[in-house]
Coordinates of C-alpha atoms and ligand atoms in Angstrom, one line a residue:
M1 CA 131.8 82.3 57.8
S2 CA 132.7 83.9 61.2
K3 CA 131.4 82.1 64.3
N4 CA 131.0 83.4 67.8
F5 CA 132.2 80.9 70.5
L6 CA 132.2 83.5 73.3
S7 CA 129.3 82.9 75.7
E8 CA 127.7 85.7 77.7
L9 CA 128.3 85.0 81.4
T10 CA 126.1 85.4 84.5
G11 CA 126.0 83.6 87.8
S12 CA 125.6 83.7 91.5
F13 CA 127.9 84.5 94.5
A14 CA 126.8 83.0 97.8
T15 CA 127.8 80.6 100.5
P16 CA 126.4 78.0 100.9
A17 CA 125.8 77.6 97.1
L18 CA 125.4 73.9 97.0
E19 CA 121.6 73.8 97.1
N20 CA 120.9 76.9 95.0
P21 CA 118.8 75.7 91.9
T22 CA 118.7 79.1 90.2
G23 CA 121.2 78.2 87.4
V24 CA 119.0 75.3 86.2
M25 CA 116.0 77.6 85.5
M26 CA 118.1 80.4 84.1
E27 CA 120.0 78.2 81.7
A28 CA 116.7 76.6 80.6
A29 CA 115.3 80.0 79.8
Y30 CA 118.5 81.1 77.9
R31 CA 118.3 77.9 75.8
D32 CA 114.6 78.4 75.2
L33 CA 115.3 81.9 73.6
G34 CA 118.3 80.6 71.7
L35 CA 120.7 82.7 73.8
D36 CA 124.4 81.5 74.2
W37 CA 124.4 82.6 77.8
R38 CA 125.7 80.7 80.9
Y39 CA 124.8 80.9 84.6
I40 CA 127.6 79.8 86.9
N41 CA 126.8 79.0 90.6
C42 CA 129.8 80.1 92.6
E43 CA 130.7 79.4 96.3
I44 CA 132.1 82.7 97.5
Q45 CA 133.3 83.3 101.1
P46 CA 132.8 86.8 102.6
N47 CA 136.5 87.5 102.4
D48 CA 136.6 86.7 98.7
L49 CA 133.6 88.8 97.7
A50 CA 135.6 91.9 96.6
N51 CA 137.9 89.8 94.4
A52 CA 134.9 87.9 93.0
V53 CA 133.2 91.2 91.9
L54 CA 136.5 92.4 90.3
G55 CA 136.8 89.1 88.6
A56 CA 133.2 89.3 87.2
K57 CA 134.0 92.8 85.9
A58 CA 137.3 91.7 84.4
M59 CA 135.6 88.8 82.6
N60 CA 132.9 91.2 81.4
W61 CA 130.1 89.2 83.1
C62 CA 126.7 90.6 82.2
G63 CA 125.6 90.4 85.8
F64 CA 125.3 88.1 88.8
N65 CA 123.0 87.3 91.7
C66 CA 124.0 87.7 95.3
S67 CA 122.6 85.6 98.0
I68 CA 123.3 84.9 101.7
P69 CA 125.5 86.4 103.1
H70 CA 126.5 89.0 100.4
K71 CA 123.3 91.0 99.8
V72 CA 124.3 94.0 101.9
S73 CA 128.1 93.8 101.8
V74 CA 128.2 93.7 98.0
I75 CA 126.9 97.3 97.9
S76 CA 130.3 98.8 98.7
H77 CA 131.8 97.1 95.6
L78 CA 129.2 98.5 93.2
D79 CA 129.1 101.7 91.1
D80 CA 125.5 102.6 91.8
L81 CA 122.1 101.3 93.0
G82 CA 118.6 101.1 91.4
E83 CA 115.8 102.9 93.2
S84 CA 114.2 99.9 95.1
A85 CA 117.6 98.4 96.0
R86 CA 118.5 101.9 97.5
I87 CA 115.4 101.9 99.7
I88 CA 115.6 98.3 100.6
G89 CA 119.4 98.5 101.4
A90 CA 120.2 95.2 99.9
V91 CA 121.0 93.8 96.4
N92 CA 120.2 90.4 95.0
T93 CA 120.9 91.2 91.3
V94 CA 123.9 93.1 89.9
V95 CA 123.7 94.4 86.3
N96 CA 126.7 95.3 84.2
R97 CA 125.5 98.5 82.3
D98 CA 128.3 99.7 80.0
G99 CA 131.0 98.6 82.4
K100 CA 129.3 100.0 85.5
L101 CA 128.0 97.5 88.1
I102 CA 124.5 98.5 89.2
G103 CA 122.7 96.8 92.1
E104 CA 119.1 96.0 91.9
N105 CA 116.7 94.0 94.1
T106 CA 114.2 91.6 92.5
D107 CA 113.2 89.6 95.6
G108 CA 110.3 91.8 96.6
R109 CA 109.0 92.3 93.0
G110 CA 109.3 88.6 92.5
F111 CA 107.1 88.0 95.6
V112 CA 104.6 90.6 94.4
E113 CA 104.4 88.9 91.0
S114 CA 103.9 85.5 92.6
V115 CA 101.0 86.6 94.8
K116 CA 99.2 88.8 92.3
S117 CA 97.2 86.0 90.7
S118 CA 95.8 85.0 94.2
L119 CA 95.1 88.5 95.5
E120 CA 94.6 92.1 94.1
L121 CA 96.9 94.0 96.5
T122 CA 95.5 97.5 96.4
K123 CA 94.4 98.7 99.8
K124 CA 94.9 95.3 101.5
R125 CA 96.1 94.7 105.0
V126 CA 99.2 92.6 105.5
V127 CA 100.8 90.8 108.4
L128 CA 104.5 90.1 107.6
F129 CA 106.7 87.9 109.8
G130 CA 110.4 88.8 109.6
A131 CA 112.6 91.8 109.1
G132 CA 115.7 90.4 107.5
G133 CA 116.9 91.2 103.9
A134 CA 114.1 89.3 102.1
A135 CA 111.5 90.8 104.4
R136 CA 112.7 94.3 103.7
A137 CA 112.4 93.7 100.0
V138 CA 109.0 92.1 100.2
A139 CA 107.6 94.9 102.6
V140 CA 108.9 97.8 100.4
E141 CA 107.6 96.3 97.1
L142 CA 104.2 95.4 98.7
A143 CA 103.9 99.0 99.9
L144 CA 104.9 100.3 96.4
A145 CA 102.3 98.0 94.9
G146 CA 99.6 99.8 96.9
V147 CA 98.8 97.8 100.0
A148 CA 97.1 99.9 102.7
H149 CA 99.0 98.7 105.8
I150 CA 101.7 96.3 106.9
T151 CA 102.1 94.9 110.4
I152 CA 105.7 93.7 110.9
V153 CA 106.1 90.9 113.4
N154 CA 109.7 90.1 114.3
R155 CA 111.7 88.6 117.1
N156 CA 114.4 91.3 117.1
Q157 CA 112.7 94.6 118.0
E158 CA 115.3 96.9 116.5
R159 CA 115.2 95.3 113.1
G160 CA 111.3 95.2 113.2
E161 CA 111.0 98.8 114.1
E162 CA 113.6 99.9 111.5
L163 CA 111.6 98.1 108.8
S164 CA 108.3 99.6 109.8
K165 CA 109.9 103.1 109.7
L166 CA 111.5 102.3 106.3
V167 CA 108.1 101.5 104.9
A168 CA 106.3 104.5 106.5
D169 CA 109.0 107.0 105.5
N170 CA 109.4 105.8 101.9
T171 CA 105.9 104.7 100.7
S172 CA 102.3 105.7 101.2
A173 CA 101.5 102.5 103.1
G174 CA 100.9 102.5 106.8
A175 CA 103.3 100.3 108.8
E176 CA 103.7 99.3 112.5
Y177 CA 106.0 96.9 114.4
H178 CA 104.5 94.3 116.6
A179 CA 106.7 92.6 119.2
W180 CA 106.8 88.8 118.9
T181 CA 107.1 87.9 122.5
K182 CA 104.2 85.6 122.8
Q183 CA 101.9 83.6 120.5
Y184 CA 100.7 86.0 117.8
Q185 CA 97.0 86.5 117.1
I186 CA 96.5 87.5 113.5
P187 CA 93.9 90.3 113.3
A188 CA 90.7 89.1 111.7
D189 CA 90.7 91.9 109.1
T190 CA 94.1 90.7 107.6
D191 CA 94.0 89.9 103.9
L192 CA 97.5 88.6 103.4
V193 CA 99.8 86.7 105.8
I194 CA 103.5 86.2 104.8
N195 CA 106.3 84.3 106.4
V196 CA 109.7 85.9 105.4
T197 CA 111.6 84.4 108.3
S198 CA 113.8 81.3 107.9
I199 CA 111.5 79.4 110.3
G200 CA 110.7 76.1 108.6
L201 CA 113.5 76.3 106.1
Y202 CA 115.3 73.0 105.3
P203 CA 116.7 71.2 107.3
N204 CA 114.5 72.6 110.2
V205 CA 111.3 71.6 108.4
D206 CA 109.3 70.9 111.5
A207 CA 109.9 74.4 113.0
E208 CA 106.6 76.4 113.3
L209 CA 105.8 80.1 113.6
D210 CA 104.5 81.0 117.0
I211 CA 100.9 81.9 115.8
D212 CA 97.5 81.1 117.3
T213 CA 96.3 78.9 114.4
D214 CA 92.7 79.7 115.4
S215 CA 93.4 83.2 114.2
I216 CA 94.1 82.0 110.6
K217 CA 90.8 82.5 108.7
S218 CA 89.8 81.0 105.4
S219 CA 89.4 84.5 103.9
M220 CA 93.2 85.1 104.3
V221 CA 95.8 84.4 101.6
V222 CA 98.8 82.8 103.3
A223 CA 102.2 83.0 101.6
D224 CA 105.6 81.6 102.5
G225 CA 108.9 82.9 101.1
I226 CA 110.5 79.5 101.8
F227 CA 110.8 77.2 98.8
N228 CA 112.7 74.4 100.4
P229 CA 110.4 72.7 101.3
P230 CA 107.6 74.2 99.2
E231 CA 105.0 72.8 101.6
T232 CA 106.0 74.4 104.9
R233 CA 104.2 73.8 108.2
L234 CA 102.6 77.2 107.7
I235 CA 101.3 76.4 104.2
Q236 CA 100.0 73.0 105.5
T237 CA 98.1 74.6 108.4
A238 CA 96.7 77.3 106.1
K239 CA 95.4 74.7 103.7
T240 CA 93.6 72.9 106.5
K241 CA 91.9 76.3 107.3
G242 CA 90.7 76.6 103.7
C243 CA 93.0 79.5 102.9
T244 CA 94.4 80.2 99.4
T245 CA 98.2 79.6 99.7
V246 CA 101.3 80.7 97.8
N247 CA 104.6 78.9 98.3
G248 CA 108.1 80.3 97.8
L249 CA 108.8 78.7 94.5
G250 CA 106.7 81.3 92.7
M251 CA 108.8 84.0 94.3
L252 CA 112.0 82.2 93.3
V253 CA 110.9 81.9 89.6
Q254 CA 109.6 85.5 89.4
Q255 CA 112.6 87.1 91.0
G256 CA 114.8 85.2 88.6
A257 CA 112.7 86.2 85.6
I258 CA 113.1 89.9 86.5
A259 CA 116.9 89.4 86.8
F260 CA 116.8 87.7 83.4
E261 CA 115.1 90.7 81.9
Y262 CA 117.7 93.1 83.5
W263 CA 120.6 91.1 82.0
T264 CA 119.3 90.1 78.6
G265 CA 116.6 92.8 77.9
K266 CA 114.3 89.8 76.9
T267 CA 111.3 88.3 78.6
P268 CA 111.9 84.6 79.6
S269 CA 109.2 81.9 79.6
I270 CA 107.9 81.5 83.1
E271 CA 106.7 78.0 82.1
V272 CA 110.1 76.9 80.9
M273 CA 111.7 78.2 84.2
K274 CA 109.1 76.4 86.3
T275 CA 109.4 73.1 84.4
A276 CA 113.2 73.2 84.7
L277 CA 112.9 73.9 88.5
S278 CA 110.3 71.3 89.2
D279 CA 112.3 68.7 87.2
A280 CA 115.5 69.6 89.2
L281 CA 113.8 69.6 92.6
D282 CA 111.5 66.5 91.8
I283 CA 108.4 68.6 92.5
T284 CA 105.1 67.8 90.7
D285 CA 102.7 70.6 91.7
L286 CA 104.7 73.8 91.0
Ligands
NDP1 P1 117.9 86.9 107.1 O1 118.9 86.1 107.8 O2 118.2 88.3 106.6 O3 116.6 87.1 108.1 C1 116.1 86.1 108.8 C2 114.7 86.4 109.4 O4 114.2 85.3 110.1 C3 114.8 87.5 110.5 O5 113.7 88.3 110.5 C4 115.0 86.7 111.8 O6 114.5 87.3 113.0 C5 114.0 85.6 111.5 N1 114.2 84.3 112.3 C6 115.2 83.4 112.0 N2 115.1 82.4 113.0 C7 114.1 82.8 113.8 C8 113.5 82.2 115.0 N3 114.0 81.0 115.5 N4 112.5 82.8 115.6 C9 112.0 84.0 115.1 N5 112.5 84.6 114.0 C10 113.5 84.0 113.4 O7 117.4 86.0 105.9 P2 116.6 86.5 104.5 O8 115.8 87.6 104.8 O9 117.6 86.5 103.4 O10 115.7 85.2 104.2 C11 114.5 84.9 105.0 C12 113.7 83.8 104.3 O11 113.3 84.2 103.0 C13 114.5 82.5 104.2 O12 113.7 81.4 104.6 C14 114.8 82.4 102.7 O13 114.9 81.1 102.3 C15 113.6 83.1 102.1 N6 113.9 83.7 100.8 C16 113.2 83.2 99.7 C17 113.4 83.7 98.4 C18 112.7 83.1 97.3 O14 113.0 83.5 96.1 N7 111.6 82.3 97.5 C19 114.4 84.8 98.2 C20 115.1 85.2 99.4 C21 114.8 84.7 100.6 P3 115.4 88.3 113.9 O15 115.5 89.6 113.1 O16 114.7 88.3 115.2 O17 116.8 87.6 113.9

């Protein structure tokens, strides 16, 4: 009887890679579907990215994730981009399609999936903090999902203005930039508040967004892209105000699930991925 000992390979290129738990949830989902697939978490320095991509191609990897700091720089090493990655201008998932490396972006769709059970997004008004790679992905996908308007609040004016123009030029949602020079008052008609900055990210867990907390109303859904820690200061404050909250673990699982589908063509079990992640991170309330 002929046996196949050749695993299909996927993985991640990033630095630092040490605390990236993605492989745990991906390999659990592969096992769950009986797939002989592996996910290899690689520490890749910027100067080594070109060789890492060539290596993945030479070894016939099915695909790989890119994280900080490679999401933009990887584009010059790819054969083509999917539609949302092209608009966003960043890639977090590379898919090997018949030997061609295609860049996709699943961060924003992952966020949209994670928030959908808490809020119907159509025609909603959004305040989004941040204008980096993840914020671009989240803003574009929220706009494509049908929100009415996004106010982008960011420290760096140029990046903030560029993102509001990106949304306005490429989608039917309205968008405006708001300078973050003093404590921000969230407009009372806001439906969804999202932090996609790195403020509050481990190890700076006590850092807080400069927001007037009195402007956070119980009618608002408050989400944080940060998953380490899952309970950021923003999420804690929003809970005390009676808001529905969404932490960054949902986005992490959902963006991974979409990448899984791109690579394998199969739908993974979200429950299996969540259980693997919560076991690995010692979290009980995922
Ligand atoms: P970037 O470095 O591209 O962007 C960082 C953003 O944070 C910028 O908008 C930057 O503002 C802002 N920022 C950082 N420090 C400060 C500060 N002290 N005061 C004000 N603004 C600040 O990072 P990413 O976009 O890749 O990641 C952003 C966050 O999203 C991270 O916390 C990351 O963990 C999270 N993320 C979560 C994912 C998930 O699956 N849950 C997936 C991807 C990211 P400025 O432009 O002014 O510099």
